[in-house]
């Protein structure tokens, strides 16, 4: 019987503990530097992997992270499980109705984001195979197709994590990027299945045919987003009443996610898509309480995601197989193709230029997908180590670039603090409201009175947005909001509730400070800027308490202005 | 490079999802029948394992749960991880100060609970080796030592789960059982290391020597419970302020648990002891918020524990190698040895007979430890399949017996509802108290006034108990309590708070119904009975609301008595 020996078990736990600890530590350090935690997590893998630890203490590295044998297999299984569960959470965060609202922009971004880089990749590989490092024996067409696909795919896990880290995941812009990335990834994996078919790789050649894979994928996606959602909405309330503490929902979510993952792996696309699509069906249900969501989310974001991202750096020695020319060329072609393709697509889809470029850089991240693709190509003999390293570096650099680039492009939208848009007439203390709908109505009336808008229209727009997803930020702050066609500048109203009002925040705290935000429909940057400024101002719970104690409007404004907000134009 | 193929990944996810789903489903069904969930979880493994699925659809079974190759290895790694993390939670629930209080009883139970069954096992194996199925070629001494050890060890994970399922884990009796089981397990594993040394098994023979293992184990245990606790108490507040949502504490807990597991595996005892001891150091810290504890607890109790318990049944075909005579003989010797040894030990330690037998049956569970021990002996050639099956059946039956036997022995202690001990003078509505300390003071005054006790003494005893661990049960109910030398019958006081008072409940709900419970020091059964009756009465949140609306004392009493409580004497 195959069996883990005692030394193997010790190594397994030691390796897991080391990777998890290092990834979380560096992740938190990087977060303290205002960068997405995923950088630190990947960096932990590079430090513990062949590049640094393996180069300095090769024996320690070989003992801790063996490349062969049982421990390596267990690690690979755990990492596969980790990335699949991470995609479950990413799926749960997708707001389908927001995606349908962004449908036009998302579909244009998706199509031009895959066609343009694919064409650029295909033609450069066909024209300059030598510079791009095609091995003499490799098939010209297969190599060109592979290279084009590597440029065309996106990295949904990295993109999702970057957007979450930047608090952009639930914004309209985040939804466009995620919707386009989902489409691109599905198409990318189908193209890759075609390439593997052309290569006649033993592994996949015996597997399902390409037509079957495509048909089953589309059918599964369609079913999951219609019947699947319907069934989930019926089952969740039953589970929640039957099993007190949310254990039923937790187990149901994981069980079905694992079964869906098995199904999509079996039909020929990667397991992560099954978990992702089930996550979409699950998370879209208004019946899933934010607290159950938070339990799943915490465990996966703080344990499984760091494990997976660190494992990327563990796989390969970046220094040994580094070919500077190849790296620069691959990186340039990759960035040009994706940023221009997606950026122009977003502009054609009706977004302003600045946001379009942000979409382009967001989609540019290749992360894990690029590396997995490269790994499979390496194993199939299409490329050799130096091209693999170039692809890994390209994937890392594009992933590392996307966060700061988006942050920089979007941050510049805010020149002023959110208090600029307040007026004494729209400051209500105390705000008496038994629930969030009444709180929204009262604040909408105040905002309308201060600006001459129709109170009913304001209330309807904000309520509709609130119904789609609760706007509690946690720490006792809520930000109900809407975009209106009829205004040219942002309008805000502030209410301070004595007992707090439930706005379905992740931390379960009722909101005592409620800021109603109305922004012009055409200027989505204003909304992003104001939301970011409020989130930044009240990231420290002490700030909320200080502001709540303010006696009147001027005191409130002074208290907010004394706190650091979102940095202004760089 | 070793590598999981796509079909292997699909099988891995399918197997995991099936096991998790079946284990949780049967676990919930068994819980609905008022039995510990662990029965259903083990049963799921028997149904999906070689005994049922393997017998009916052998090909499906072989595909879903391969015994060889990569998928089997990944499963084994995951199950090892699962049981280790489960022991982390079991450790977090251990209340060290309660164990010290129970020191005398626990040490007598522990010593007589290991010596008596060991002697019984050793002598019966020496006298009747034929009946007990010693293989002709096997060494007589090694076989006898092995059989004696298999009878002497306990199964900490099963015992912990059974106690948790019966709501006995935090009780004084539960602490005696757990303390004794920890000692027995440590001693049992050390003896087993000696046996493996005698057999000269290749696996362990190259490993650490026996003296080294014993010395390092004692040193690690000592360090963890002194310096380890001290460091944890210093680090937790730092982590909690630095990393908002508890992600820091979660990652810290898992990282250090994995490293401790690696360490104990490396020094020659099983990985689970490292995780367990770290759990003790972690959970004992008053700085660990109940909500962080709940996040870890939920994920592990609802995901990892069911996975592990189901895996027990997956390992072996119980029907094929079933030898009725051998099974009955082994089972009888095992039960007699352990129940009598521990029961008499508990009586000598000063517990009443009824509780002593409950301790005996609690300690009788062999669960996973017995099976792991048997598996290692099977691999080393000391026993063959039919003895292995007899040990597995013995482990399962003793595990299955312990819950119902304890429940039956302890349940009979309650003849009356808790309202019997109430008086109108000790019913406070509304109870005005800003925090739990003030609530305890006010209720202690009322209880003392109604019974002529010293109010200060009552308040001090209850406050001391509350400081050790919060008594919030969840659903808005709290049960501050203490045992007093000076009383002969239980005395209760009830307070109904309008706004609720935080009693550090797992679900975070402030307590609106607060029942102060004073019981005679010599009659621990009264405390268990009253706590069980209250937990049972208010297991449904609707019952709490109904009772809170009661206008006065008589109405309150009638409302409680109309609800089903803990069943009276059977």
Short mmCIF file of C-alpha atoms in Angstrom, two decimals, chain B residues 239-507:
data_model
loop_
_atom_site.label_atom_id
_atom_site.label_comp_id
_atom_site.label_asym_id
_atom_site.label_seq_id
_atom_site.Cartn_x
_atom_site.Cartn_y
_atom_site.Cartn_z
CA UNK B 239 -1.46 40.53 15.91
CA UNK B 240 -5.01 41.50 16.72
CA UNK B 241 -4.33 45.24 16.60
CA UNK B 242 -2.05 45.04 13.53
CA UNK B 243 -4.26 42.94 11.27
CA UNK B 244 -7.87 44.07 11.41
CA UNK B 245 -10.16 41.12 10.67
CA UNK B 246 -8.44 38.38 12.63
CA UNK B 247 -6.52 37.14 9.59
CA UNK B 248 -3.27 37.59 11.47
CA UNK B 249 -4.31 35.39 14.38
CA UNK B 250 -5.72 32.73 12.05
CA UNK B 251 -2.52 32.49 10.01
CA UNK B 252 -0.33 32.59 13.11
CA UNK B 253 -2.31 29.75 14.69
CA UNK B 254 -2.09 27.51 11.63
CA UNK B 255 1.55 28.29 10.86
CA UNK B 256 2.79 27.54 14.36
CA UNK B 257 0.52 24.47 14.64
CA UNK B 258 2.06 23.05 11.44
CA UNK B 259 5.60 23.74 12.67
CA UNK B 260 4.90 22.13 16.05
CA UNK B 261 3.37 19.13 14.26
CA UNK B 262 6.53 18.79 12.16
CA UNK B 263 8.64 18.96 15.30
CA UNK B 264 6.80 16.25 17.26
CA UNK B 265 6.69 13.97 14.20
CA UNK B 266 10.42 14.51 13.81
CA UNK B 267 11.24 13.61 17.43
CA UNK B 268 9.30 10.36 17.06
CA UNK B 269 5.80 10.95 18.46
CA UNK B 270 2.91 11.62 16.10
CA UNK B 271 2.43 15.06 14.49
CA UNK B 272 -0.92 15.48 16.19
CA UNK B 273 0.69 16.02 19.60
CA UNK B 274 2.51 19.13 18.47
CA UNK B 275 -0.65 20.67 17.09
CA UNK B 276 -2.56 19.63 20.19
CA UNK B 277 -0.10 21.13 22.66
CA UNK B 278 0.12 24.37 20.70
CA UNK B 279 -3.68 24.45 20.69
CA UNK B 280 -3.62 24.22 24.48
CA UNK B 281 -1.18 27.15 24.72
CA UNK B 282 -3.22 29.17 22.23
CA UNK B 283 -6.74 28.47 23.46
CA UNK B 284 -5.83 29.04 27.06
CA UNK B 285 -5.08 32.68 26.29
CA UNK B 286 -7.90 34.98 27.40
CA UNK B 287 -6.71 37.25 24.58
CA UNK B 288 -8.09 34.95 21.90
CA UNK B 289 -11.50 36.37 21.06
CA UNK B 290 -14.28 33.79 20.88
CA UNK B 291 -15.05 34.92 17.33
CA UNK B 292 -11.57 34.11 16.00
CA UNK B 293 -11.82 30.82 17.85
CA UNK B 294 -15.19 30.21 16.18
CA UNK B 295 -13.81 30.81 12.67
CA UNK B 296 -11.04 28.25 13.17
CA UNK B 297 -13.38 25.89 14.97
CA UNK B 298 -16.10 25.96 12.31
CA UNK B 299 -13.86 25.38 9.38
CA UNK B 300 -12.10 22.50 11.08
CA UNK B 301 -15.16 20.89 12.72
CA UNK B 302 -17.26 21.06 9.57
CA UNK B 303 -14.58 20.27 6.97
CA UNK B 304 -11.43 18.63 8.30
CA UNK B 305 -12.90 16.52 11.13
CA UNK B 306 -15.61 14.86 8.95
CA UNK B 307 -12.94 14.16 6.31
CA UNK B 308 -10.73 12.44 8.84
CA UNK B 309 -13.43 10.37 10.54
CA UNK B 310 -14.86 9.23 7.22
CA UNK B 311 -11.37 8.16 6.14
CA UNK B 312 -11.29 5.56 8.96
CA UNK B 313 -14.09 3.58 7.34
CA UNK B 314 -12.51 4.02 3.91
CA UNK B 315 -9.39 2.06 4.89
CA UNK B 316 -10.63 -1.45 5.46
CA UNK B 317 -13.21 -4.07 4.43
CA UNK B 318 -14.87 -4.95 7.68
CA UNK B 319 -16.92 -7.89 6.34
CA UNK B 320 -14.30 -9.90 4.44
CA UNK B 321 -11.81 -10.34 7.27
CA UNK B 322 -14.41 -10.65 10.00
CA UNK B 323 -13.72 -13.39 12.59
CA UNK B 324 -16.61 -13.32 15.07
CA UNK B 325 -14.90 -15.16 17.92
CA UNK B 326 -11.78 -13.04 17.70
CA UNK B 327 -13.83 -9.84 17.50
CA UNK B 328 -15.90 -10.72 20.56
CA UNK B 329 -12.87 -11.79 22.62
CA UNK B 330 -10.85 -8.68 21.73
CA UNK B 331 -13.82 -6.42 22.37
CA UNK B 332 -14.58 -7.95 25.76
CA UNK B 333 -10.99 -7.81 26.99
CA UNK B 334 -10.65 -4.24 25.74
CA UNK B 335 -13.84 -2.99 27.38
CA UNK B 336 -13.28 -4.79 30.68
CA UNK B 337 -9.71 -3.57 30.96
CA UNK B 338 -10.36 0.07 30.17
CA UNK B 339 -13.77 0.64 31.76
CA UNK B 340 -12.80 -1.09 35.00
CA UNK B 341 -9.33 0.45 35.07
CA UNK B 342 -10.53 4.00 34.51
CA UNK B 343 -13.79 3.65 36.42
CA UNK B 344 -12.09 2.37 39.56
CA UNK B 345 -9.39 5.01 39.10
CA UNK B 346 -11.97 7.80 38.96
CA UNK B 347 -13.69 6.44 42.08
CA UNK B 348 -10.34 6.35 43.88
CA UNK B 349 -9.79 9.92 42.66
CA UNK B 350 -12.90 10.97 44.59
CA UNK B 351 -15.67 10.97 41.97
CA UNK B 352 -19.10 9.40 42.64
CA UNK B 353 -19.64 5.89 41.16
CA UNK B 354 -22.02 7.00 38.42
CA UNK B 355 -19.60 9.63 37.11
CA UNK B 356 -16.69 7.20 37.52
CA UNK B 357 -18.33 4.74 35.13
CA UNK B 358 -19.01 7.62 32.73
CA UNK B 359 -15.28 8.42 32.81
CA UNK B 360 -14.53 4.73 32.19
CA UNK B 361 -16.76 4.60 29.11
CA UNK B 362 -15.42 7.93 27.88
CA UNK B 363 -11.83 6.70 28.09
CA UNK B 364 -12.81 3.39 26.48
CA UNK B 365 -12.98 4.89 22.96
CA UNK B 366 -9.96 3.72 20.89
CA UNK B 367 -11.02 5.35 17.59
CA UNK B 368 -8.37 6.52 15.22
CA UNK B 369 -5.41 5.76 17.45
CA UNK B 370 -6.31 2.08 17.69
CA UNK B 371 -6.70 1.92 13.92
CA UNK B 372 -3.44 3.73 13.18
CA UNK B 373 -1.63 1.47 15.64
CA UNK B 374 -3.19 -1.60 14.03
CA UNK B 375 -2.26 -0.35 10.57
CA UNK B 376 1.39 0.09 11.54
CA UNK B 377 1.44 -3.37 13.17
CA UNK B 378 -0.13 -4.87 10.04
CA UNK B 379 2.53 -3.24 7.85
CA UNK B 380 5.27 -4.48 10.19
CA UNK B 381 3.93 -8.06 10.01
CA UNK B 382 3.05 -8.43 13.71
CA UNK B 383 -0.63 -9.13 12.97
CA UNK B 384 -2.65 -10.17 9.91
CA UNK B 385 -5.90 -8.86 8.39
CA UNK B 386 -8.32 -10.69 10.72
CA UNK B 387 -6.66 -9.25 13.86
CA UNK B 388 -6.55 -5.86 12.17
CA UNK B 389 -10.30 -6.04 11.48
CA UNK B 390 -10.93 -7.15 15.06
CA UNK B 391 -8.98 -4.12 16.27
CA UNK B 392 -10.86 -1.83 13.89
CA UNK B 393 -14.21 -3.22 15.04
CA UNK B 394 -13.07 -2.89 18.64
CA UNK B 395 -12.02 0.72 18.00
CA UNK B 396 -15.31 1.54 16.29
CA UNK B 397 -17.54 -0.21 18.83
CA UNK B 398 -15.76 1.30 21.82
CA UNK B 399 -15.97 4.71 20.14
CA UNK B 400 -19.64 4.23 19.31
CA UNK B 401 -20.40 3.01 22.83
CA UNK B 402 -18.75 5.83 24.71
CA UNK B 403 -21.18 8.62 23.76
CA UNK B 404 -24.48 6.82 24.47
CA UNK B 405 -23.08 5.18 27.62
CA UNK B 406 -21.89 8.50 29.03
CA UNK B 407 -25.13 10.19 28.02
CA UNK B 408 -27.19 7.49 29.73
CA UNK B 409 -25.10 7.46 32.91
CA UNK B 410 -25.11 11.24 33.26
CA UNK B 411 -28.60 11.97 32.00
CA UNK B 412 -30.21 10.11 34.88
CA UNK B 413 -28.86 12.68 37.29
CA UNK B 414 -31.61 15.13 36.35
CA UNK B 415 -35.01 14.32 37.73
CA UNK B 416 -36.38 17.85 37.76
CA UNK B 417 -36.50 20.92 35.53
CA UNK B 418 -34.17 23.79 36.45
CA UNK B 419 -37.19 25.95 37.30
CA UNK B 420 -37.68 23.74 40.40
CA UNK B 421 -34.79 25.59 42.05
CA UNK B 422 -36.07 29.10 41.29
CA UNK B 423 -37.89 31.43 43.66
CA UNK B 424 -39.77 34.67 42.91
CA UNK B 425 -37.27 36.67 45.01
CA UNK B 426 -34.44 35.57 42.74
CA UNK B 427 -36.18 36.65 39.50
CA UNK B 428 -35.01 40.05 38.25
CA UNK B 429 -36.80 41.70 35.35
CA UNK B 430 -35.53 44.04 34.15
CA UNK B 431 -31.93 43.35 35.15
CA UNK B 432 -30.01 46.63 34.79
CA UNK B 433 -26.30 45.90 34.29
CA UNK B 434 -23.77 47.49 31.93
CA UNK B 435 -21.46 44.43 31.86
CA UNK B 436 -21.29 40.80 32.96
CA UNK B 437 -19.43 41.54 36.20
CA UNK B 438 -22.19 43.88 37.36
CA UNK B 439 -24.82 41.36 36.19
CA UNK B 440 -23.14 38.62 38.24
CA UNK B 441 -22.96 40.90 41.30
CA UNK B 442 -26.66 41.80 41.10
CA UNK B 443 -27.78 38.17 40.56
CA UNK B 444 -25.45 36.92 43.32
CA UNK B 445 -27.04 39.43 45.71
CA UNK B 446 -30.52 38.20 44.76
CA UNK B 447 -29.55 34.51 45.12
CA UNK B 448 -27.89 35.18 48.48
CA UNK B 449 -30.88 37.15 49.76
CA UNK B 450 -33.27 34.34 48.76
CA UNK B 451 -31.19 31.65 50.48
CA UNK B 452 -29.34 33.33 53.33
CA UNK B 453 -25.84 32.93 51.84
CA UNK B 454 -23.00 35.48 52.03
CA UNK B 455 -23.46 37.64 48.87
CA UNK B 456 -19.73 38.44 48.65
CA UNK B 457 -18.72 34.75 48.71
CA UNK B 458 -21.23 33.88 45.99
CA UNK B 459 -20.11 36.77 43.80
CA UNK B 460 -16.41 35.88 44.20
CA UNK B 461 -16.92 32.21 43.30
CA UNK B 462 -19.01 32.94 40.20
CA UNK B 463 -16.69 35.74 39.05
CA UNK B 464 -13.65 33.45 39.38
CA UNK B 465 -15.37 30.81 37.24
CA UNK B 466 -16.42 33.42 34.67
CA UNK B 467 -12.85 34.74 34.41
CA UNK B 468 -11.62 31.23 33.51
CA UNK B 469 -14.03 30.98 30.56
CA UNK B 470 -17.06 33.05 29.48
CA UNK B 471 -20.39 31.27 30.04
CA UNK B 472 -22.40 32.71 27.13
CA UNK B 473 -24.21 29.78 25.48
CA UNK B 474 -25.30 31.75 22.41
CA UNK B 475 -28.86 32.60 21.31
CA UNK B 476 -28.85 35.33 23.99
CA UNK B 477 -28.51 32.97 26.99
CA UNK B 478 -25.70 32.97 29.60
CA UNK B 479 -25.16 30.67 32.61
CA UNK B 480 -22.62 32.07 35.11
CA UNK B 481 -22.12 29.35 37.73
CA UNK B 482 -20.08 28.01 40.65
CA UNK B 483 -19.97 25.08 43.06
CA UNK B 484 -20.18 25.99 46.76
CA UNK B 485 -19.26 23.90 49.81
CA UNK B 486 -21.87 25.58 51.96
CA UNK B 487 -25.06 24.51 50.20
CA UNK B 488 -26.95 21.20 50.00
CA UNK B 489 -29.35 21.95 47.14
CA UNK B 490 -28.94 23.93 43.92
CA UNK B 491 -29.85 27.64 44.07
CA UNK B 492 -30.67 29.61 40.91
CA UNK B 493 -31.29 33.27 40.09
CA UNK B 494 -32.65 34.59 36.78
CA UNK B 495 -32.18 38.02 35.24
CA UNK B 496 -33.70 39.40 32.02
CA UNK B 497 -31.69 42.25 30.49
CA UNK B 498 -33.30 44.66 28.07
CA UNK B 499 -30.21 45.52 26.00
CA UNK B 500 -28.24 42.34 26.55
CA UNK B 501 -24.89 41.82 28.27
CA UNK B 502 -21.75 40.42 26.56
CA UNK B 503 -20.86 37.01 28.06
CA UNK B 504 -18.32 36.18 25.34
CA UNK B 505 -20.63 33.69 23.57
CA UNK B 506 -19.42 31.85 20.47
CA UNK B 507 -22.10 33.46 18.29
#
